[in-house]
Tab-separated table of C-alpha atoms in Angstrom:
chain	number	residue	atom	x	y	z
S	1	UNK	CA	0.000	0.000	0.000
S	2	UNK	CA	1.221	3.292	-0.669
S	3	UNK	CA	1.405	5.898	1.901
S	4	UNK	CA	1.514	9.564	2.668
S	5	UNK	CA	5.252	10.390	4.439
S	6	UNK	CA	5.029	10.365	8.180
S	7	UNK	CA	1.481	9.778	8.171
S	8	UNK	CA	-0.258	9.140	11.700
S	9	UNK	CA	-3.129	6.588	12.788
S	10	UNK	CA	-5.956	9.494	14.457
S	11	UNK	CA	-8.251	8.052	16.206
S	12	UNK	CA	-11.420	10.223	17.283
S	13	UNK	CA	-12.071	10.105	21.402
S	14	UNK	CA	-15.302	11.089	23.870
S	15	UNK	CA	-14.175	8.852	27.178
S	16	UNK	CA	-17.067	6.241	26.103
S	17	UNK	CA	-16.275	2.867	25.802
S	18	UNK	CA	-16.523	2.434	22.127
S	19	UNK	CA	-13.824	5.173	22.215
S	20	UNK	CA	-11.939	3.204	24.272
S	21	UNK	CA	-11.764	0.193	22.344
S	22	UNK	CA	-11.137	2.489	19.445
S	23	UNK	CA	-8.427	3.413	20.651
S	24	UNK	CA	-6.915	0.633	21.675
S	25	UNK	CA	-7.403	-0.587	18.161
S	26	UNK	CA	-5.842	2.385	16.704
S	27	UNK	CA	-2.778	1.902	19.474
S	28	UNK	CA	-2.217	-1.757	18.177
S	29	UNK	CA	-2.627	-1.149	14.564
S	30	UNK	CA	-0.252	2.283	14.165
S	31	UNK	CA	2.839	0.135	16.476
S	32	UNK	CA	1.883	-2.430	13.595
S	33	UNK	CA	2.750	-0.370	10.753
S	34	UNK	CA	5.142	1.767	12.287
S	35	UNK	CA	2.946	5.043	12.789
S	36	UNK	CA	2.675	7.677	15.599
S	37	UNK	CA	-1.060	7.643	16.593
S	38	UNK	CA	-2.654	11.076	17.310
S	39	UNK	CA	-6.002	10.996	19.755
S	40	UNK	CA	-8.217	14.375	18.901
S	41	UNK	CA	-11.210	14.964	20.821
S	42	UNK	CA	-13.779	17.780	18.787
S	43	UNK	CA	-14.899	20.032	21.420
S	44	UNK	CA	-18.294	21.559	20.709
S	45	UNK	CA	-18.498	23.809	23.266
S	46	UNK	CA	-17.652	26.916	20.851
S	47	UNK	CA	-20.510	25.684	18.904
S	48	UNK	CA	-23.087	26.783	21.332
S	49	UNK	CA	-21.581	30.609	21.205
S	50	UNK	CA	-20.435	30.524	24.559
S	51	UNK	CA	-16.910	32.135	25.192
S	52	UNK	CA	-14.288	29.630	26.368
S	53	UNK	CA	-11.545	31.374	28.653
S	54	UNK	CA	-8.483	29.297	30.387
S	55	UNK	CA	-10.103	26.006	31.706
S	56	UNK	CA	-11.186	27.449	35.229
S	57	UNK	CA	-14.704	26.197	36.989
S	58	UNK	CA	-16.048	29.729	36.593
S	59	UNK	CA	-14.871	29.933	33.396
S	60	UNK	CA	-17.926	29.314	31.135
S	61	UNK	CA	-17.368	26.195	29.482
S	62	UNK	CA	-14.003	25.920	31.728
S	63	UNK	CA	-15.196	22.722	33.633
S	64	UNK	CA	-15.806	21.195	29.934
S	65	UNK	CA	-12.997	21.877	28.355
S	66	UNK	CA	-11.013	20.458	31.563
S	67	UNK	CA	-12.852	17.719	31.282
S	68	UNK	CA	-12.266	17.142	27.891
S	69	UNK	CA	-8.496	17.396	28.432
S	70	UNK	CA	-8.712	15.005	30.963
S	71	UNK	CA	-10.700	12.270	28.626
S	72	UNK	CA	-8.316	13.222	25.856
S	73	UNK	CA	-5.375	12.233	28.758
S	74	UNK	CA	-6.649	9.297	29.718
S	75	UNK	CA	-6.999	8.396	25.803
S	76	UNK	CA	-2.979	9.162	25.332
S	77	UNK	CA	-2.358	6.733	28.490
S	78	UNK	CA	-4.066	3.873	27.714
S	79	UNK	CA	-2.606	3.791	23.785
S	80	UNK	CA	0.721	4.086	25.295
S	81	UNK	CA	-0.407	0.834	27.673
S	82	UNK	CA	-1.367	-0.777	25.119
S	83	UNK	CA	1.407	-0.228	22.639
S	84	UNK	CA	4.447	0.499	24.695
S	85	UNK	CA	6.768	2.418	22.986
S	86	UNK	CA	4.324	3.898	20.568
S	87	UNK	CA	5.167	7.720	19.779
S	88	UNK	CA	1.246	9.540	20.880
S	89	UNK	CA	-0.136	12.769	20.824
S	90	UNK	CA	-3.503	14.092	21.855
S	91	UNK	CA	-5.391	17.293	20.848
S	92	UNK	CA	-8.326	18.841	21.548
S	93	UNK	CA	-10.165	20.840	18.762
S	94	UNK	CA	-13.163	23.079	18.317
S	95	UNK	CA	-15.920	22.417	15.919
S	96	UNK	CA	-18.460	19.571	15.406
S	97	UNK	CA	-17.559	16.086	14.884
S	98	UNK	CA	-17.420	15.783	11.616
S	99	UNK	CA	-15.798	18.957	10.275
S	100	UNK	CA	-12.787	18.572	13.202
S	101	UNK	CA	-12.220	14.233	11.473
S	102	UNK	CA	-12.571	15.384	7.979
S	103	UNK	CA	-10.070	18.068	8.451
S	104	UNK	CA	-7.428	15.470	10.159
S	105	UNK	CA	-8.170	13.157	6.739
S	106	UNK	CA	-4.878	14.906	4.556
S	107	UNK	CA	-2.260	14.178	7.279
S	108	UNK	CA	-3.849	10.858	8.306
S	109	UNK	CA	-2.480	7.181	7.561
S	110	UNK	CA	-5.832	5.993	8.854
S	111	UNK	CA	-8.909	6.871	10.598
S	112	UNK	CA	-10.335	5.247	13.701
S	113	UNK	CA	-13.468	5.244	15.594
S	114	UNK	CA	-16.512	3.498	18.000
S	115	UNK	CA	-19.034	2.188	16.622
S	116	UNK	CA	-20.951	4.632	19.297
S	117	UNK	CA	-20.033	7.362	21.348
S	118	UNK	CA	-21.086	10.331	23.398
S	119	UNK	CA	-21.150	14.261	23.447
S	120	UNK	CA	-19.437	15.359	19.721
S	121	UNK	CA	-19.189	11.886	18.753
S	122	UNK	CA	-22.688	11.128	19.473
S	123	UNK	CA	-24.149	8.013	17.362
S	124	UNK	CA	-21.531	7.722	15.186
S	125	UNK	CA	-22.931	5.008	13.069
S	126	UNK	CA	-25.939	6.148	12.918
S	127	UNK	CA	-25.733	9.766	12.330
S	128	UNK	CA	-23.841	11.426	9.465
S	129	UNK	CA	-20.017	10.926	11.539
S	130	UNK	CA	-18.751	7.891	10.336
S	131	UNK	CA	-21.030	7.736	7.334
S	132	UNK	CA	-19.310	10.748	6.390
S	133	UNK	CA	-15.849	10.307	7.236
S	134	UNK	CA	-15.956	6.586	5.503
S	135	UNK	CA	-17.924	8.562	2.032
S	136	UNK	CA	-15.197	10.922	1.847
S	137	UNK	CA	-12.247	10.364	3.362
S	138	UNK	CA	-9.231	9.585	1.163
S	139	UNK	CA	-7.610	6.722	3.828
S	140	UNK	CA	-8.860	3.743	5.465
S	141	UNK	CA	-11.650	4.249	7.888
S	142	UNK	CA	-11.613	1.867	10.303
S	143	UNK	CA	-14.408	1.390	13.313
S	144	UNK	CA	-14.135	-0.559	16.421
S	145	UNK	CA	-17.212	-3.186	16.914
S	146	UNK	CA	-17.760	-6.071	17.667
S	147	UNK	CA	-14.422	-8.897	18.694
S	148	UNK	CA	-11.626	-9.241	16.862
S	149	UNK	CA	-10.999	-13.087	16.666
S	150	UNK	CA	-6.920	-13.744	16.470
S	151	UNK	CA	-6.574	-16.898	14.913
S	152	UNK	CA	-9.678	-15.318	12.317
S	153	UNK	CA	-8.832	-14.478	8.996
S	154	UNK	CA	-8.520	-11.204	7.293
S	155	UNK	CA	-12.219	-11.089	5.460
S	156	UNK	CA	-12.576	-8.650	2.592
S	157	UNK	CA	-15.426	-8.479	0.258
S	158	UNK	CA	-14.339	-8.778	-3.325
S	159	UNK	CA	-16.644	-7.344	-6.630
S	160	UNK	CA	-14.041	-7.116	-9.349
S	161	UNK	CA	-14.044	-2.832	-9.209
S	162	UNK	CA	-11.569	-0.922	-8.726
S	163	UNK	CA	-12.036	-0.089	-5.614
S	164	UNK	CA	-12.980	-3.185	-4.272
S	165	UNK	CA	-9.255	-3.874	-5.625
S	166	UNK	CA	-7.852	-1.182	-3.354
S	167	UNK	CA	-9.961	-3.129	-0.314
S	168	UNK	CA	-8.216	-6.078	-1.320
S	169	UNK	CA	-4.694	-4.265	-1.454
S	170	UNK	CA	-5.277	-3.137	2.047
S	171	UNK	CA	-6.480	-6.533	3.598
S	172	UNK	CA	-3.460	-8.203	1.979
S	173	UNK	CA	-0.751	-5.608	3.499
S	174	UNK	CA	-2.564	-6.066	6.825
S	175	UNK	CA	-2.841	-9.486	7.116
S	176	UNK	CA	0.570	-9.639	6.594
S	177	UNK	CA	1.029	-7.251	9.716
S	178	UNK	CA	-1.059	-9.522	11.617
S	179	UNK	CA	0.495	-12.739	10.300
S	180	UNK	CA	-2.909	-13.441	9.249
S	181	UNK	CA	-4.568	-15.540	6.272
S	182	UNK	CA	-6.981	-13.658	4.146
S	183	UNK	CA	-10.397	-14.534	2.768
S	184	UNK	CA	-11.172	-12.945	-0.355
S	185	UNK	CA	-15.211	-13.126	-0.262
S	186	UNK	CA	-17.037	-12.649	-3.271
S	187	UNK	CA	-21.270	-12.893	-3.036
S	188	UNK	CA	-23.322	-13.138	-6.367
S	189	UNK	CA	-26.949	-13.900	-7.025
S	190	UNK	CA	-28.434	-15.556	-10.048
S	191	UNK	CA	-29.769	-13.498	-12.564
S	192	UNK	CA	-32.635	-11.483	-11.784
S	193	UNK	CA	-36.009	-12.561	-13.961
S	194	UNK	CA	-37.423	-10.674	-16.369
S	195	UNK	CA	-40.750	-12.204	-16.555
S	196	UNK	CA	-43.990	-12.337	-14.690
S	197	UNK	CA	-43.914	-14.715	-11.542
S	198	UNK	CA	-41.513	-17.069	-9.884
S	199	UNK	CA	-41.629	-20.048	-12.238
S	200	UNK	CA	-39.178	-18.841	-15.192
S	201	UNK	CA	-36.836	-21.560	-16.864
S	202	UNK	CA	-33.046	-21.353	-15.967
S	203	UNK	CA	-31.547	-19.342	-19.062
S	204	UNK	CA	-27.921	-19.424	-17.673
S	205	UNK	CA	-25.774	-22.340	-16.527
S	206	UNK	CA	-25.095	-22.663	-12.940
S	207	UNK	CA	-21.289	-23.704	-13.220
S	208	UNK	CA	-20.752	-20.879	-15.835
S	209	UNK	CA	-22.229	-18.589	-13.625
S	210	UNK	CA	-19.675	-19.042	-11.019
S	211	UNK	CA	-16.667	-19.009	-13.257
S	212	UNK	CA	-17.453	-15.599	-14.071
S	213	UNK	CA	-17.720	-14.759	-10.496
S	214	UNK	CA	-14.745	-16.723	-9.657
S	215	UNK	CA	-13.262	-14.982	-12.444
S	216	UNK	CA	-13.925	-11.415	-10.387
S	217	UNK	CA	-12.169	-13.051	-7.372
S	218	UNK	CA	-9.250	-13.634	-9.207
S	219	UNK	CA	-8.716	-10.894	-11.150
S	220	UNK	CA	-8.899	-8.867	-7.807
S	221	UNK	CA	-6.108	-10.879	-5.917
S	222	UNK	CA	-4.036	-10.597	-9.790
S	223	UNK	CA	-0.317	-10.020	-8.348
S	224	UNK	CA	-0.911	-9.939	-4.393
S	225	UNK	CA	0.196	-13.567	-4.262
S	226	UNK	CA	3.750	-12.733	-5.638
S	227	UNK	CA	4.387	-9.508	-3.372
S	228	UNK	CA	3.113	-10.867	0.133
S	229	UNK	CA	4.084	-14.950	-0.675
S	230	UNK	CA	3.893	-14.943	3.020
S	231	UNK	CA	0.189	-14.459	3.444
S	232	UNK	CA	-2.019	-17.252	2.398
S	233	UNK	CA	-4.905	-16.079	0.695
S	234	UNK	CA	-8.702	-18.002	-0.144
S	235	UNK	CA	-10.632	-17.250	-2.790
S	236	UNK	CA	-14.288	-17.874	-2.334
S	237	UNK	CA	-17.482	-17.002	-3.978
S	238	UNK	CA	-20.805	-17.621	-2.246
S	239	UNK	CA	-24.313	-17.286	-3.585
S	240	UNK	CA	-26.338	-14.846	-1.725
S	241	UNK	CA	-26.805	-11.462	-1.268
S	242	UNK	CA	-23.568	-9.571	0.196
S	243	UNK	CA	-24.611	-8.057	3.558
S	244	UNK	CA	-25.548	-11.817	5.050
S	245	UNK	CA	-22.602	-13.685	3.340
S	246	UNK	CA	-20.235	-10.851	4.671
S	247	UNK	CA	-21.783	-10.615	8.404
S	248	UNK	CA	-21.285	-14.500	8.361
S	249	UNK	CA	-17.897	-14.613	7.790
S	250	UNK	CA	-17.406	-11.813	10.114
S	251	UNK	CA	-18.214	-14.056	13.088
S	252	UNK	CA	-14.549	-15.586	12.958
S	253	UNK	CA	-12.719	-12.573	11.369
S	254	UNK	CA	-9.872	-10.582	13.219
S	255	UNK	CA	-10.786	-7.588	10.860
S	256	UNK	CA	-13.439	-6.888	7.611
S	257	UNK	CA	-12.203	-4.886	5.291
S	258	UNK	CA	-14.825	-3.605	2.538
S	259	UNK	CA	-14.471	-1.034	-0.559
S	260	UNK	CA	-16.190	2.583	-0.678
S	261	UNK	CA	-17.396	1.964	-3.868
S	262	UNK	CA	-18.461	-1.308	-6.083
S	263	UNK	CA	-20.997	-2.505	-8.173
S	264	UNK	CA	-23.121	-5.879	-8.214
S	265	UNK	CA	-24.022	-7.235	-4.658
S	266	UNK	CA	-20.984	-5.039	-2.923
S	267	UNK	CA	-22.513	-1.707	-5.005
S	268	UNK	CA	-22.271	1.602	-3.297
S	269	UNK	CA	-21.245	0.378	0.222
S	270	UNK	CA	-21.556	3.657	1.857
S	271	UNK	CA	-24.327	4.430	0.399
S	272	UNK	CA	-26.510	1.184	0.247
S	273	UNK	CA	-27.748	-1.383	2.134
S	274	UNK	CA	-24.299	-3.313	2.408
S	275	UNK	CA	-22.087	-0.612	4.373
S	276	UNK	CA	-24.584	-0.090	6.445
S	277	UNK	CA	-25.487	-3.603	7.273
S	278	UNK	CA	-21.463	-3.883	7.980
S	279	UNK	CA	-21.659	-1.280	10.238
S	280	UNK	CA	-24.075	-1.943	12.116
S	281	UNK	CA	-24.281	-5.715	12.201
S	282	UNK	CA	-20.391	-7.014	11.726
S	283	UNK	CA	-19.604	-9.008	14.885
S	284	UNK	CA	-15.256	-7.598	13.954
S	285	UNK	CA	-13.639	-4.331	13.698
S	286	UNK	CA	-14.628	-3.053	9.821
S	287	UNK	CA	-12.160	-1.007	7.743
S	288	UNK	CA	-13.762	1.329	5.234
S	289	UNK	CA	-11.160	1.698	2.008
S	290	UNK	CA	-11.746	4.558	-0.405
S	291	UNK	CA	-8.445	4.882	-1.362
S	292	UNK	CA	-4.749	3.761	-0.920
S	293	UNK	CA	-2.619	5.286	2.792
């Protein structure tokens, strides 16, 4: 994978417990590759027009923002407990949510968060955070849920586009941080029917069918083989529609690693009905990748 110069993990903080994890996610994966991992906190306090002097208690908004430097304290200690050694800074930063992780994006290897959270991370996954920072961001979005399971697999779901090649790219070079195996997942369903009803004759053959989806496996993994001969790689395609097939495999996963953009059953993850099933149902950590860190 390629990579911007001196790039750092950020992971986004609130002092809930999806924060937490997030963060210790983000600790373990920058000491993988090597990264310094900065913890910002968006304070929102400005946001309600309030003046914000030196963190006092009489200050207005004083008691906040010392709390918030706490939290974002706490955040820096347990990523250096968790990754001893690991080279972290923490920063709080006015301005909503949103605005504050989309601005980090340029300088960032990779972008972590809970699946929930609290105060200006409030609902990630189901507000327009995450859903925004994984639609626009130009490096891997990845959000703490669910277990990671070590002896799992690396599962990534495969479509044959291009960016479902990047996905692949990215699962590959992790796995082979992890010293993991990766399963390259692809889900197809037969051709829809054009005619009235259920009972329509088969117009396609079955094992032709899945050559040409096999086909779309392959041509994804094209290469990866020869530059990581270390990580042992599956190819598998599965009739059925994505979201189930991908949530299933994410049962035994250590990470799921999806593209931002596809077509056929993996079409429009961010957008669709897939990305959000991932997000809300995968039972691992899911990595959102748009484009190549």
């Amino acid at each position: 994978m390629s990579s911007v110069s001196g790039a750092a993990v950020v992971v986004g903080v609130d002092g809930s417990e999806p924060a937490r994890a997030a963060v210790r996610l983000a600790a373990a994966t920058a000491a993988r590759r090597d990264r310094p991992l900065r913890v910002v906190h968006a304070f929102i306090w400005p946001t309600l027009h309030s003046p914000v002097r030196p963190a006092t208690e009489s200050a207005p908004g004083g008691g906040l923002r010392a709390r918030a430097e706490r939290m974002v304290a706490d955040a820096v200690e347990e990523a250096e407990a968790t990754a001893p050694g690991l080279r972290v800074t923490g920063e709080i930063i006015d301005g909503e949510a949103a605005a504050v992780l989309l601005a980090e994006v340029p300088g960032a290897a990779m972008m972590v968060l809970g699946d929930r959270g609290a105060g200006g991370f409030a609902a990630l996954l189901l507000g327009s955070v995450a859903v925004k920072l994984a639609a626009y961001a130009d490096c891997p979005v990845l959000v703490a849920r669910g277990a990671q399971h070590p002896d799992g697999a690396v599962v990534v779901g495969v479509d044959g586009s291009e960016s479902s090649r990047r996905a692949v790219e990215f699962a590959v070079d992790e796995a082979a941080l992890r010293g993991a195996a990766v399963l390259a997942l692809h889900a197809y369903r037969h051709p829809v029917s054009t005619g009235p009803g259920d009972m329509q004759p088969l117009v396609y053959d079955e094992s032709e069918l899945r050559d040409d989806e096999n086909r779309a496996v392959a041509e994804s993994i094209a290469g990866l083989t020869e530059r990581y001969p270390e990580v042992p790689i599956t190819r598998k395609s599965v009739r059925g529609r994505a979201a189930r097939v991908l949530t299933d495999a994410s049962r035994q996963a250590q990470l799921l690693v999806v593209g931002g953009q596809g077509r056929g059953e993996v079409t429009g993850l961010l957008l669709g009905s897939v990305s959000q099933s991932m997000l809300h149902h995968s039972h691992c950590p899911v990595a959102v990748v748009r484009g190549p860190r």
